[in-house]
Coordinates of C-alpha atoms in Angstrom, one line a residue:
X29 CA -22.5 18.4 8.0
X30 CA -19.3 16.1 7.4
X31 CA -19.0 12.7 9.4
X32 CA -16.7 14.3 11.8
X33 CA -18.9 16.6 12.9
X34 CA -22.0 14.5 13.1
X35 CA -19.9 11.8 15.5
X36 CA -18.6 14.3 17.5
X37 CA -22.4 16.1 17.9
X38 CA -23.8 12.4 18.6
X39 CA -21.9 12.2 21.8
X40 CA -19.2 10.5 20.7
X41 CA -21.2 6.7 19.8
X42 CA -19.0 5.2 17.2
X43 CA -15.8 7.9 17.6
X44 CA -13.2 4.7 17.4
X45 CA -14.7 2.9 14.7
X46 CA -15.7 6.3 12.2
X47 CA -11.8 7.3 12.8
X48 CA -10.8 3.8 12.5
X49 CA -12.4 3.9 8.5
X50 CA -11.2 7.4 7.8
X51 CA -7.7 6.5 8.7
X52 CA -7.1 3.0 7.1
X53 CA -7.1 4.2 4.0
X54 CA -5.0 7.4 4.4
X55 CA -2.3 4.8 6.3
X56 CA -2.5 2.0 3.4
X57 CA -1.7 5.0 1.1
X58 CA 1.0 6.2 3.2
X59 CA 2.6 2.7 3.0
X60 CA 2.4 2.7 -0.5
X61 CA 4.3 5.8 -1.0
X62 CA 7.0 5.0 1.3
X63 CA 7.2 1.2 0.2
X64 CA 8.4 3.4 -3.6
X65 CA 10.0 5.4 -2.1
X66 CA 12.4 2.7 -0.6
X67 CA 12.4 0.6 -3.9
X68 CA 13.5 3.4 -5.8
X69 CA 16.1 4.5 -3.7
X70 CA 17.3 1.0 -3.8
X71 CA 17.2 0.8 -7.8
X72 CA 19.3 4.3 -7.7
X73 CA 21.8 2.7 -5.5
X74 CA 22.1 -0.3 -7.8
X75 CA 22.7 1.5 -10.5
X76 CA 25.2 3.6 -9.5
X77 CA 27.2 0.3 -9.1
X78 CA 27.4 -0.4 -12.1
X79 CA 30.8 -0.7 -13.8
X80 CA 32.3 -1.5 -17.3
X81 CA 33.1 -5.5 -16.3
X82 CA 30.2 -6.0 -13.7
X83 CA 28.0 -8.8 -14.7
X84 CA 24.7 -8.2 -15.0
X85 CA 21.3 -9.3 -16.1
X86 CA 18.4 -7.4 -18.2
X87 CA 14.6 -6.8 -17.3
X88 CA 14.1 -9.9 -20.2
X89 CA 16.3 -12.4 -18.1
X90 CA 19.7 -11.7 -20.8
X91 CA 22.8 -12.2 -19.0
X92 CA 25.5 -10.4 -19.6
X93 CA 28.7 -8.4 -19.1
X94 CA 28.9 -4.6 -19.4
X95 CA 31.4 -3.6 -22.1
X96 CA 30.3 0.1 -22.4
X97 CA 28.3 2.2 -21.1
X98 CA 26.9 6.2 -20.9
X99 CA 24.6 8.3 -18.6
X100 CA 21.5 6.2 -20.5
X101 CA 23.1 3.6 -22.3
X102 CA 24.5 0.2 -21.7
X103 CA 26.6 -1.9 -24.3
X104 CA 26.3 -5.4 -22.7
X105 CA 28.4 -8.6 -24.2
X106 CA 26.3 -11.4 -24.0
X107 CA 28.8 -13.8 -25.8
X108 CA 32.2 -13.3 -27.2
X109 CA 32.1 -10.8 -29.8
X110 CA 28.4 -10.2 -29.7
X111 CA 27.8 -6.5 -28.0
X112 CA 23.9 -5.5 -27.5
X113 CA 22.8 -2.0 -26.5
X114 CA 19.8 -1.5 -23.9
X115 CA 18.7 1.3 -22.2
X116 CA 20.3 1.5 -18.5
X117 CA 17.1 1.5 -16.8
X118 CA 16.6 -2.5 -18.0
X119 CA 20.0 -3.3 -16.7
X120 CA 20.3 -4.8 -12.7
X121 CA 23.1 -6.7 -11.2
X122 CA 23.0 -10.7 -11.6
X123 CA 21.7 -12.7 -9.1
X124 CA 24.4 -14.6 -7.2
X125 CA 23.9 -17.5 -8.9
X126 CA 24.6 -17.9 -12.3
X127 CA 22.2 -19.1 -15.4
X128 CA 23.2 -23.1 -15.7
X129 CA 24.5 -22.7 -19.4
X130 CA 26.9 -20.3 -18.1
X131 CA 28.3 -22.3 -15.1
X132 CA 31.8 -23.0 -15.6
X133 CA 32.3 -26.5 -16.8
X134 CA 28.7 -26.9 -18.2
X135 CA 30.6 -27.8 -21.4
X136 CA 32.7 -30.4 -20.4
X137 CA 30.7 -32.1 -18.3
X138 CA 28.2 -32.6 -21.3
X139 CA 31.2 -33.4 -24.2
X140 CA 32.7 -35.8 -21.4
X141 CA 29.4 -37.9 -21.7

């Protein structure tokens, strides 16, 4: 005889709290799924934003700018002249503040001293 069936033939002692246990768990799972759900439709969005130009920032913190890039490839210059190639599913939009070496004026401020 399953649980249900045992509550329900016991008169109905302990209905509230034997549902109560059988349904946390199928609602934490729920919530689980949806909460994936949502950050992969997020990430989707994100990356169709990407553009040649955009500035952007890897999985491995390397900023960059995207100078190419194909249905699973990006070609990201990370300095003048230096091109890398990383898959496209690394590849997120930069925070909106930048990295400190790469602050305008982080150069002169430093020769000035």
């Amino acid at each position: 005889m399953s649980p249900l069936a045992s509550a329900a033939a016991n008169g109905g002692s302990g209905d509230g709290f034997s549902m109560l246990l059988l349904l946390l768990p199928l609602l934490l799972i729920a919530f689980l799924f949806w909460s994936q759900r949502k950050r992969q439709k997020k990430f989707k969005e994100m990356q169709a934003d990407l553009a040649v130009g955009s500035r952007v920032m890897t999985t491995t913190g390397l900023y960059g700018t995207i100078a190419q890039m194909d249905a699973s490839t990006v070609q990201i210059e990370a300095a003048p002249g230096v091109v890398l190639q990383f898959d496209r599913r690394v590849v997120m939009q930069a925070p909106g503040a930048q990295p400190p070496h790469a602050q305008p004026g982080a150069d002169e401020t430093m020769g000035e001293q």
